[in-house]
mmCIF file of C-alpha atoms and ligand atoms in Angstrom:
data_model
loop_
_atom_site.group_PDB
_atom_site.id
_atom_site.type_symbol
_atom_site.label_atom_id
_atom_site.label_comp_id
_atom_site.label_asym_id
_atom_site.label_seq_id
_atom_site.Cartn_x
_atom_site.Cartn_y
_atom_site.Cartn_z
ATOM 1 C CA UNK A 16 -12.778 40.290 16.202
ATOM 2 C CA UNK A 17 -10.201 39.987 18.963
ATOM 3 C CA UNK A 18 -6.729 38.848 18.124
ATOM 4 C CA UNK A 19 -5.637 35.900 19.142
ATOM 5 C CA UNK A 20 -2.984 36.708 21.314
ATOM 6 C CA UNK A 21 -5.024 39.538 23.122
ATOM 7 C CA UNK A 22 -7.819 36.742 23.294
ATOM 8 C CA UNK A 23 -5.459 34.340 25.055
ATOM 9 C CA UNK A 24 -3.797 36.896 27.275
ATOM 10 C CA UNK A 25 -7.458 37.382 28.252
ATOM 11 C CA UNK A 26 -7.558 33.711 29.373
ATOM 12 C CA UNK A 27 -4.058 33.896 31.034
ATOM 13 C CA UNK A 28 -4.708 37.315 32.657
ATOM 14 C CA UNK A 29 -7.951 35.648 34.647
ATOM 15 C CA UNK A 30 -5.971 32.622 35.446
ATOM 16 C CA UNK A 31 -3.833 32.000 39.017
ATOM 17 C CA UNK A 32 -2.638 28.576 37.717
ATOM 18 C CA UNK A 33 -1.454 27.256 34.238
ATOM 19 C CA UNK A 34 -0.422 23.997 33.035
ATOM 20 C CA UNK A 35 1.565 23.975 30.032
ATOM 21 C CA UNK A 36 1.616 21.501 27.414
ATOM 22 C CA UNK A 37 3.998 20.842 24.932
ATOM 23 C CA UNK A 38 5.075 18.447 22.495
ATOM 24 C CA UNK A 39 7.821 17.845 19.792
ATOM 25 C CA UNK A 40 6.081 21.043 17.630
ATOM 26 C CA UNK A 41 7.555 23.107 20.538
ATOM 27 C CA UNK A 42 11.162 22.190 19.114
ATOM 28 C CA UNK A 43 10.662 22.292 15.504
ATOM 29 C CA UNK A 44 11.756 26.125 15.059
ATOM 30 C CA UNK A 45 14.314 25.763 17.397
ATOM 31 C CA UNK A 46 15.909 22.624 14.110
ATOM 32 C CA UNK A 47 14.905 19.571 15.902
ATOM 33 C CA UNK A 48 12.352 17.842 13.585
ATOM 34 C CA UNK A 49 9.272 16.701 15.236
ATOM 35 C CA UNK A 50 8.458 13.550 16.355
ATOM 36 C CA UNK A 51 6.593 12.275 13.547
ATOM 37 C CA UNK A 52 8.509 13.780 10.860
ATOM 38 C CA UNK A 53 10.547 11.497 8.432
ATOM 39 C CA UNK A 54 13.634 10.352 10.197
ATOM 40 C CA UNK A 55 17.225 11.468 8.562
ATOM 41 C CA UNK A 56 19.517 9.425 7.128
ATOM 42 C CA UNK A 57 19.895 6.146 8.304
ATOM 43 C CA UNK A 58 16.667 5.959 9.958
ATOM 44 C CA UNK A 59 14.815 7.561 7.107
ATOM 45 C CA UNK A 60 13.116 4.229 6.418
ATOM 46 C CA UNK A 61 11.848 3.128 10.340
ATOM 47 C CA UNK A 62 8.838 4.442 11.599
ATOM 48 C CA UNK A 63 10.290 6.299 15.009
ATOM 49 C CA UNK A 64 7.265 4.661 16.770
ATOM 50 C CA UNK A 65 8.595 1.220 15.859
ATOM 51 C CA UNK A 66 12.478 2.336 16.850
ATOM 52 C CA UNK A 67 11.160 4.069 20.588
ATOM 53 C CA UNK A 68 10.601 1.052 21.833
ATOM 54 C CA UNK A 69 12.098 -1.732 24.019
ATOM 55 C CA UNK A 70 11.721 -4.765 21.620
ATOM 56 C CA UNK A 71 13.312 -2.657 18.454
ATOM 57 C CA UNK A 72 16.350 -2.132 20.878
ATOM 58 C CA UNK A 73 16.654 -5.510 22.040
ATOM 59 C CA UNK A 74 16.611 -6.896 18.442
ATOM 60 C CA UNK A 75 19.178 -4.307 17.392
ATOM 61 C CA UNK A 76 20.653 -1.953 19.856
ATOM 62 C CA UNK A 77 23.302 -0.868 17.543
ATOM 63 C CA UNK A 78 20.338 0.724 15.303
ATOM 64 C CA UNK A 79 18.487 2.081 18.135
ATOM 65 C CA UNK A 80 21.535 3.595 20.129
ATOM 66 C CA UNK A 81 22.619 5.016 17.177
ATOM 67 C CA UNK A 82 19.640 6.739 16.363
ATOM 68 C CA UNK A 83 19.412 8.182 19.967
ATOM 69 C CA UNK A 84 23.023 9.367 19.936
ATOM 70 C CA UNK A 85 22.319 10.989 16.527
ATOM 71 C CA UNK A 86 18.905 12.926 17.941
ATOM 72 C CA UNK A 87 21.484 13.979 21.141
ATOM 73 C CA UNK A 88 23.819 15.342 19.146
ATOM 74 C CA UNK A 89 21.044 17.253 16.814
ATOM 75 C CA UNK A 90 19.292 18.848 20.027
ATOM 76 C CA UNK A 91 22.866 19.687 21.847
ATOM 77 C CA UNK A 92 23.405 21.836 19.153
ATOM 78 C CA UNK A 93 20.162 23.617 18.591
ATOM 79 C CA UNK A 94 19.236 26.466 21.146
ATOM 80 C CA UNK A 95 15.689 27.131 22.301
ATOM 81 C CA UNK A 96 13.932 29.693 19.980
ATOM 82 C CA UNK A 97 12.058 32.753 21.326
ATOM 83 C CA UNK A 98 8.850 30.913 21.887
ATOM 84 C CA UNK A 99 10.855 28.898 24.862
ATOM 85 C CA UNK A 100 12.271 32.447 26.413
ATOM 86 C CA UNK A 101 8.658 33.792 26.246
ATOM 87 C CA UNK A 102 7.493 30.537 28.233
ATOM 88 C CA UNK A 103 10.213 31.207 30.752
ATOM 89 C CA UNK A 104 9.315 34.906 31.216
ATOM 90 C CA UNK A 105 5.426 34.290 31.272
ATOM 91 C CA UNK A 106 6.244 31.923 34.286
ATOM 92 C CA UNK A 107 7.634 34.755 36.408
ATOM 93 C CA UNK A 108 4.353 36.706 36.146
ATOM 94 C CA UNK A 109 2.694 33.548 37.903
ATOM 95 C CA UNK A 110 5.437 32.750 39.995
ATOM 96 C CA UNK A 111 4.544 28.753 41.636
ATOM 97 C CA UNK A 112 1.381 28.954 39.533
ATOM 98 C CA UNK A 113 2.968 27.682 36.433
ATOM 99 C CA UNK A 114 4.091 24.458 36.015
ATOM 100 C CA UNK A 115 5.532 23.240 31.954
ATOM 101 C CA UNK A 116 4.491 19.019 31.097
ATOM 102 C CA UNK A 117 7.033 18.028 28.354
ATOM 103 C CA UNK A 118 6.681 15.339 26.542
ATOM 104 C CA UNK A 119 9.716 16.217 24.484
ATOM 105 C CA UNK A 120 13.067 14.754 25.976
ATOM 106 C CA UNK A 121 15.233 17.352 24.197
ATOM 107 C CA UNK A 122 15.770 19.531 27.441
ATOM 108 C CA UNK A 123 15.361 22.517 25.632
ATOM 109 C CA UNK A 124 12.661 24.017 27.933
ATOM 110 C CA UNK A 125 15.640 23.757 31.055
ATOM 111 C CA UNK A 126 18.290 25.401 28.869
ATOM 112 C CA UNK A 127 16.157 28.527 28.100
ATOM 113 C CA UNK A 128 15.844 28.946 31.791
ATOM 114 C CA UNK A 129 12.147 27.333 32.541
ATOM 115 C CA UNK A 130 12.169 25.858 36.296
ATOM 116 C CA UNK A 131 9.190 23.862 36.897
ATOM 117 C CA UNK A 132 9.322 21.844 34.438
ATOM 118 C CA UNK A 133 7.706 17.905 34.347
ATOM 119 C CA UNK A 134 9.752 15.705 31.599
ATOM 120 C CA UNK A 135 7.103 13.208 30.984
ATOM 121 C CA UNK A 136 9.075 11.019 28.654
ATOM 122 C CA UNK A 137 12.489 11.468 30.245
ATOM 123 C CA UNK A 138 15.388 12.968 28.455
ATOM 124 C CA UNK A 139 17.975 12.399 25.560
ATOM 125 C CA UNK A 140 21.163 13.199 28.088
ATOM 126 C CA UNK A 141 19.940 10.488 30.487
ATOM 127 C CA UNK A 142 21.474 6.584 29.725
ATOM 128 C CA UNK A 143 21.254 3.478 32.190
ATOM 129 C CA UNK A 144 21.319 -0.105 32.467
ATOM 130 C CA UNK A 145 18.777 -2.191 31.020
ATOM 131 C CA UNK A 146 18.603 -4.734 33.853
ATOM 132 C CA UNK A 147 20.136 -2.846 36.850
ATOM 133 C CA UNK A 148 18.961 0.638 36.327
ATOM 134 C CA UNK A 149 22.631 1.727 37.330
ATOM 135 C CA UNK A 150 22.662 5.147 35.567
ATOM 136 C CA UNK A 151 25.077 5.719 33.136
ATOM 137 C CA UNK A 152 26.643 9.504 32.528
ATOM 138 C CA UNK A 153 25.927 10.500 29.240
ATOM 139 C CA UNK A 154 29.735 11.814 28.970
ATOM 140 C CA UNK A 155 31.265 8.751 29.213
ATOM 141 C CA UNK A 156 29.410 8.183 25.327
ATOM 142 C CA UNK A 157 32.130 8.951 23.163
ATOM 143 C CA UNK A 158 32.094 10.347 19.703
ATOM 144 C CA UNK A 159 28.843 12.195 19.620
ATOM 145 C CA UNK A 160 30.341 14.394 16.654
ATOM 146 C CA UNK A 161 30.596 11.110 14.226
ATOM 147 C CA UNK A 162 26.678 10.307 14.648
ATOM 148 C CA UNK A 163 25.615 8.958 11.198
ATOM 149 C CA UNK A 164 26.240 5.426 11.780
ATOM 150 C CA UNK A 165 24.508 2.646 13.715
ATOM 151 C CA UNK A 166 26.639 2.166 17.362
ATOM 152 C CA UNK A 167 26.793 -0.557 20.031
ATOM 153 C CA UNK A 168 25.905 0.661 23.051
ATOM 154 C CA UNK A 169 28.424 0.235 25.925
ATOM 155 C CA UNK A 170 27.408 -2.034 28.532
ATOM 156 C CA UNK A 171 26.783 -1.334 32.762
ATOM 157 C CA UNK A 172 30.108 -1.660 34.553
ATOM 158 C CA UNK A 173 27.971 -3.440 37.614
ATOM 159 C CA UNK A 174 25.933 -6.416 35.654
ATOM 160 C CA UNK A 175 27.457 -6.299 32.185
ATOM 161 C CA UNK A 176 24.119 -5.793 30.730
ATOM 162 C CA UNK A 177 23.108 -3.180 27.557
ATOM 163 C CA UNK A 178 23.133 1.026 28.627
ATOM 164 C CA UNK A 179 19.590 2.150 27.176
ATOM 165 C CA UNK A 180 18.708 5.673 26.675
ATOM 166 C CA UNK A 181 16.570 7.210 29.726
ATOM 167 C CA UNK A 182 13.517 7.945 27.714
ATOM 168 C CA UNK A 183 10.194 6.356 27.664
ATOM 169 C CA UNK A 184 9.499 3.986 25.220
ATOM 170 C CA UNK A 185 6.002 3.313 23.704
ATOM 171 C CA UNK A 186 4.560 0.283 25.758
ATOM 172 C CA UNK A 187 6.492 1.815 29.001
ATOM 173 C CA UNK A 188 4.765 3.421 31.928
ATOM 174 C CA UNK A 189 5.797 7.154 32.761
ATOM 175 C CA UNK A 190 7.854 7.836 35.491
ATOM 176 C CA UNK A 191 5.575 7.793 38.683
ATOM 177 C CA UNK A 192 7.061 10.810 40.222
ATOM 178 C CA UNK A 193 6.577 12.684 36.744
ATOM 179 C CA UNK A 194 2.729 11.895 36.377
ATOM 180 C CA UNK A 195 2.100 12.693 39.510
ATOM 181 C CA UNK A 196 3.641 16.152 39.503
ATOM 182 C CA UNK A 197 2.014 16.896 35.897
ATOM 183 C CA UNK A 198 -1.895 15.557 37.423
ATOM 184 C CA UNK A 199 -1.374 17.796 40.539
ATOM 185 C CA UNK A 200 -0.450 20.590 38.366
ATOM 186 C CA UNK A 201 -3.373 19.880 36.042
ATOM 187 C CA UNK A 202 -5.701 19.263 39.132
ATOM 188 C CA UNK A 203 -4.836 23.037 39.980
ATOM 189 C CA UNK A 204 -4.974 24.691 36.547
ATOM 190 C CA UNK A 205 -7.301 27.415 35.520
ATOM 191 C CA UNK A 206 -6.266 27.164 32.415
ATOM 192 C CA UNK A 207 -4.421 24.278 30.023
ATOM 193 C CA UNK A 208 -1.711 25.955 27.050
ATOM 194 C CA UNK A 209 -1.360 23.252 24.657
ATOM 195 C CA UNK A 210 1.745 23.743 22.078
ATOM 196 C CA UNK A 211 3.118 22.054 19.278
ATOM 197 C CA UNK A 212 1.629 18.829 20.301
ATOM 198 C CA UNK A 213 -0.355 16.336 17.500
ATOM 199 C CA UNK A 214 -2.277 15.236 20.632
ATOM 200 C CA UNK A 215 -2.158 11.370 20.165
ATOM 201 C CA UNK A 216 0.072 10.063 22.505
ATOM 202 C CA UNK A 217 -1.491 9.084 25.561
ATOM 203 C CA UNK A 218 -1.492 9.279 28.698
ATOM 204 C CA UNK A 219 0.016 13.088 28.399
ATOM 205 C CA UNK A 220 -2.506 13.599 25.500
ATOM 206 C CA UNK A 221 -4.997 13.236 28.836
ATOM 207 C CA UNK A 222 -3.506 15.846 30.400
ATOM 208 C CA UNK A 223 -5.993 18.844 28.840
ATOM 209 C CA UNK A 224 -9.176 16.833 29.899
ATOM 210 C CA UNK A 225 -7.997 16.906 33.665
ATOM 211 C CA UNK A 226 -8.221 20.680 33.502
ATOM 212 C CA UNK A 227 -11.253 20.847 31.587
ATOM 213 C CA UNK A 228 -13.384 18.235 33.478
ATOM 214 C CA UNK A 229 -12.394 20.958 36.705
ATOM 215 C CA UNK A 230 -13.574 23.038 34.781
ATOM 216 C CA UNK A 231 -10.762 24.902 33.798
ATOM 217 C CA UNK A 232 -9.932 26.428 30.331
ATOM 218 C CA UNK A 233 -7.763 24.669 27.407
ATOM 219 C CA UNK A 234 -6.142 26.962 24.505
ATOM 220 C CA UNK A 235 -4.248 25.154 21.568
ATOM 221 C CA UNK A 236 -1.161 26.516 20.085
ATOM 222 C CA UNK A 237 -0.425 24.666 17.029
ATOM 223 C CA UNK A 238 -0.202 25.604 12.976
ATOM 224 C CA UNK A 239 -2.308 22.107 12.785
ATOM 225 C CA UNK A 240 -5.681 21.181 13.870
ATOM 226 C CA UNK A 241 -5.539 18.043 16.239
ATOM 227 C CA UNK A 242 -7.727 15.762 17.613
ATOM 228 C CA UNK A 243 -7.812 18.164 20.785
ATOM 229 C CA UNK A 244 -8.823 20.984 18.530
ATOM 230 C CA UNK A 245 -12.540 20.572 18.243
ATOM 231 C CA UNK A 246 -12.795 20.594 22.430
ATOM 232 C CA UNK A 247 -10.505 23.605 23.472
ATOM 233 C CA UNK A 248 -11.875 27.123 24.522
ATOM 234 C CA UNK A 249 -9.034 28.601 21.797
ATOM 235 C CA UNK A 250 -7.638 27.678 18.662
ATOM 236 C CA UNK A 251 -4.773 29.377 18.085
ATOM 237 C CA UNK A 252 -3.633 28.550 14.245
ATOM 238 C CA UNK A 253 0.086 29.656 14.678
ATOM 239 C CA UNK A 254 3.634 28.262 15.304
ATOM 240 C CA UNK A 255 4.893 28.386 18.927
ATOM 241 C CA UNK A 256 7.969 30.780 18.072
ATOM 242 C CA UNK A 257 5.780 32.955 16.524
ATOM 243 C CA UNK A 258 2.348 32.988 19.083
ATOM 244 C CA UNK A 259 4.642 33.048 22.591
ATOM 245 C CA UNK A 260 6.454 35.843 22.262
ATOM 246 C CA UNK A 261 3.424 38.106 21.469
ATOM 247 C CA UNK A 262 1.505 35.975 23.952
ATOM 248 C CA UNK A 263 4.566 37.112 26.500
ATOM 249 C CA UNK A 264 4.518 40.648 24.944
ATOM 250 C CA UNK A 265 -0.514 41.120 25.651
ATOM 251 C CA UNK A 266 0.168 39.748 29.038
ATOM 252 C CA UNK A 267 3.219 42.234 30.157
ATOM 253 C CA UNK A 268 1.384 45.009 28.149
ATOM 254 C CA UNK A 269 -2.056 44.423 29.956
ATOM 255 C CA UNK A 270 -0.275 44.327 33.019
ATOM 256 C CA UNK A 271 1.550 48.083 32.806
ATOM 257 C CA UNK A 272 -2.516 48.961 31.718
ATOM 258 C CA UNK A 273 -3.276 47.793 35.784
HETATM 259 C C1 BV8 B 5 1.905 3.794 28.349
HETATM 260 C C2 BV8 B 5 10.148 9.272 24.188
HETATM 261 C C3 BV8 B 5 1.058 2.342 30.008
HETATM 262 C C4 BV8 B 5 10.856 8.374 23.238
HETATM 263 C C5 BV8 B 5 7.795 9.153 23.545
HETATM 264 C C6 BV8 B 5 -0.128 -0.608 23.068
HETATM 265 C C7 BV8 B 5 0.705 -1.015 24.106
HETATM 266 C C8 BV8 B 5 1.116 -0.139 25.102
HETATM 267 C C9 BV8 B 5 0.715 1.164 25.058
HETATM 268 C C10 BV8 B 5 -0.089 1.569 24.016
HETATM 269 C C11 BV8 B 5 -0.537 0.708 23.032
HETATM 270 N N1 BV8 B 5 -1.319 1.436 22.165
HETATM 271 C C12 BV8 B 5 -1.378 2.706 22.557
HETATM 272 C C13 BV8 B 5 -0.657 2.782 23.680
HETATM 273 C C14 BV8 B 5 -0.410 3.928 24.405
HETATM 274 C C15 BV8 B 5 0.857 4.548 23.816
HETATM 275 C C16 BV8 B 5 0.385 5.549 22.802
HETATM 276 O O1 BV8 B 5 -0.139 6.561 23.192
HETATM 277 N N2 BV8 B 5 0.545 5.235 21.504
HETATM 278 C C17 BV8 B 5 0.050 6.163 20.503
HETATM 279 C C18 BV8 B 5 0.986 6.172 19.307
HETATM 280 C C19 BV8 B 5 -1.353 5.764 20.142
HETATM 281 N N3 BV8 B 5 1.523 5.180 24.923
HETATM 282 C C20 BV8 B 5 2.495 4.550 25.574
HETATM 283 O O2 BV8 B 5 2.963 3.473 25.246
HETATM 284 C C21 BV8 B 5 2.967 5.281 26.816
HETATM 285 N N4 BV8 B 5 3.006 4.390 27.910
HETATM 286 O O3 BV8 B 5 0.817 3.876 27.838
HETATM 287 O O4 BV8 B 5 2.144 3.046 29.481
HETATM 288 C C22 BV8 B 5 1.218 0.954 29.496
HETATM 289 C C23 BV8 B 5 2.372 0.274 29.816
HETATM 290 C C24 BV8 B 5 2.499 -1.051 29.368
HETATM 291 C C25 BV8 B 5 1.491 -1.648 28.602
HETATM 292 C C26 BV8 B 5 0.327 -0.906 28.294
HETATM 293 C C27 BV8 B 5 0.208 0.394 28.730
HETATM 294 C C28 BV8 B 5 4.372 5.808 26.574
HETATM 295 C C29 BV8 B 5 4.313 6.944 25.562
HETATM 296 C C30 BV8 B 5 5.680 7.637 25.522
HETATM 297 C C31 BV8 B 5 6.394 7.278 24.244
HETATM 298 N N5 BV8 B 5 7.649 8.030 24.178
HETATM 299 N N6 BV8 B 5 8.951 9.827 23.572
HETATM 300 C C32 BV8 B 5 11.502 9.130 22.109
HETATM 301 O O5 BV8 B 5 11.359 10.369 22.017
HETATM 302 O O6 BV8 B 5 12.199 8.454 21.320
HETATM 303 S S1 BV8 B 5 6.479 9.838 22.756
HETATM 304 C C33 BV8 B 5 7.001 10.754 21.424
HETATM 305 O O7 BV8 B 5 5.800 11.179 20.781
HETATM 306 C C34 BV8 B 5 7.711 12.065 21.724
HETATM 307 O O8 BV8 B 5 7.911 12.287 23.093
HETATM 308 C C35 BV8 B 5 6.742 13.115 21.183
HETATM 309 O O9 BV8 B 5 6.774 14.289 21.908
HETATM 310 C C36 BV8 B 5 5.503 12.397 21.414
HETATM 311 C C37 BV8 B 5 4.208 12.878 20.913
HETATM 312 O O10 BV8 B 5 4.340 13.377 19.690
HETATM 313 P P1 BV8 B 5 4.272 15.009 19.606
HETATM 314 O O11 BV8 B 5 5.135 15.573 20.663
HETATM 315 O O12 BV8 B 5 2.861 15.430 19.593
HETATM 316 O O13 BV8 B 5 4.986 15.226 18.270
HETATM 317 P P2 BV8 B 5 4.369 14.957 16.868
HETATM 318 O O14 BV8 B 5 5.506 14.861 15.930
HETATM 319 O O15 BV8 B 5 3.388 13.857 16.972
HETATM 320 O O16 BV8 B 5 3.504 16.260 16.560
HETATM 321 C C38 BV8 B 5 4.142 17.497 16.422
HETATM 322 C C39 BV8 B 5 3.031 18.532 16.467
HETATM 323 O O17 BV8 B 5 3.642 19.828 16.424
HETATM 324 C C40 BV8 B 5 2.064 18.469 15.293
HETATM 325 O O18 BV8 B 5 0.737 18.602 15.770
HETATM 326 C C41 BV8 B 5 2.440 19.682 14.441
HETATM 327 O O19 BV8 B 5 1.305 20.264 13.805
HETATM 328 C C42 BV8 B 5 2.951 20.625 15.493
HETATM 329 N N7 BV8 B 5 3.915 21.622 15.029
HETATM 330 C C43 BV8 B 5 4.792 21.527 13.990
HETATM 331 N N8 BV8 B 5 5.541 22.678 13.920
HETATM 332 C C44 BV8 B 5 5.113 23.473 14.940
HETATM 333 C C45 BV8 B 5 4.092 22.814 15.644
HETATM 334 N N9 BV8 B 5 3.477 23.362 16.704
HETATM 335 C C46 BV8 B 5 3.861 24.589 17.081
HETATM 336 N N10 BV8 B 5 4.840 25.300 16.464
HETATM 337 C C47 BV8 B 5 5.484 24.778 15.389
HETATM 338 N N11 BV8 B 5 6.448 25.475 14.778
HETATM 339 ZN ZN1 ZN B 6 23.660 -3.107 35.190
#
């Protein structure tokens, strides 16, 4: 019985072009609780589905700014684990051929040195006007250390109107610019690697049937089964910190074997 990792590499190792998948699961061992997990504190009793959205900030931004500011200042101080350095490294090995679809907007992927990578959702340091669009730099937010309590959010210096966070909210459309990058780099895969993602938020959750219906190859990294799980080539029962680096370690080890 072939381990998993050699049974992946096997995929990878046949493969020109990868898309890359992941979700909040690709954060959790780097301290940032996943998406669906209770929220802390304050927002312990809101369902974060409810709170990432435009109506729950319009009937109290205080609640939903504060929330955001609290999840920046929780993913400014974690530091990406060794599952997002093996990500980085693997993408040398396929050089343009390898393109990371995030739907996580904790930047984590950037900071451990991963270049093509498509944030889906949009990111926790990004902040603009409501009306205008006028972005808003996220420096100018003051007192990220003292995060616990609900906070106003300042308002656009052009229009006056509320500064939202620059993610996507559930009922927005994705960036077009993102979508279209993460499709054409799906469109081109030979394989799919789907991590730490529970696979039921749509349309990214889409993203492993583009490569399949080409007729590409899907493996799932994740310590839970999914709704993708029953359709991918490999299921790959394990947590991303764990799986990438000895992912990272088959594919540099078959290659000194060449
Ligand atoms: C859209 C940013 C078109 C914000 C996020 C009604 C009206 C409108 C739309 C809909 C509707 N009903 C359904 C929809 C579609 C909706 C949707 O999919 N809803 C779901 C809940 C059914 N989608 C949208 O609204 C999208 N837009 O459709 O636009 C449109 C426009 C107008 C009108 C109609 C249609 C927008 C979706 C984007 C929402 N924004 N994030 C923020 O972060 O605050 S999504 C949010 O969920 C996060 O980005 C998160 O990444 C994402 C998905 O969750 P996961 O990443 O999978 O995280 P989760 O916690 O769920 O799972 C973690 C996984 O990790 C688990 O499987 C676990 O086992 C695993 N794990 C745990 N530890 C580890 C691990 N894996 C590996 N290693 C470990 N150590
Ligand atoms: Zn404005």
């Amino acid at each position: 019985m072939t381990a998993p990792h050699e049974a992946t590499a096997d995929l990878l190792e046949q493969a020109r072009r990868v898309v890359v998948l992941t979700g909040a699961g690709m954060s959790a061992e780097s301290g940032v609780p996943t998406f669906r997990e209770a929220q802390t504190g304050l927002w312990a009793r809101f369902n974060p589905e409810e709170l990432a959205t435009e109506r729950a900030f319009r009937e109290n931004p205080a609640r939903v700014f504060g929330w955001y500011l609290q999840r920046l200042h929780a993913v400014r101080a974690a530091e990406p684990h060794a599952g997002y350095r093996a990500l980085a490294h693997l993408a040398q090995r396929f050089r343009d051929g390898f393109c990371i679809v995030t739907q996580n907007v904790d930047g984590l992927h950037a900071r451990a040195g991963s270049r093509n990578v498509v944030e889906l959702h949009g990111s926790l340091e990004a902040f603009r006007c409501i009306e205008c669009q006028l972005p808003f730099p996220a420096d100018q937010i003051g007192g990220l250390d003292d995060v616990q309590a609900e906070r106003p959010p300042p308002t656009c210096r052009e229009c006056g109107n509320l500064i939202r966070p620059g993610v996507v909210w559930f009922g927005e459309s994705l960036p077009s610019d993102a979508i279209g990058r993460a499709w054409r780099a799906a469109e081109e895969a030979d394989v799919a690697l789907v991590v730490g993602t529970s696979s039921l938020v749509y349309p990214a959750a889409n993203l492993p049937a583009v490569v399949r219906g080409r007729g590409g190859r899907v493996i799932e990294i994740n310590p839970d089964e999914t709704p993708l799980s029953p359709s991918v080539d490999l299921y790959w029962s394990a947590p991303a910190g764990e799986a990438l680096p000895l992912l990272a370690e088959a594919l540099a080890g078959s290659q000194e074997r060449r």
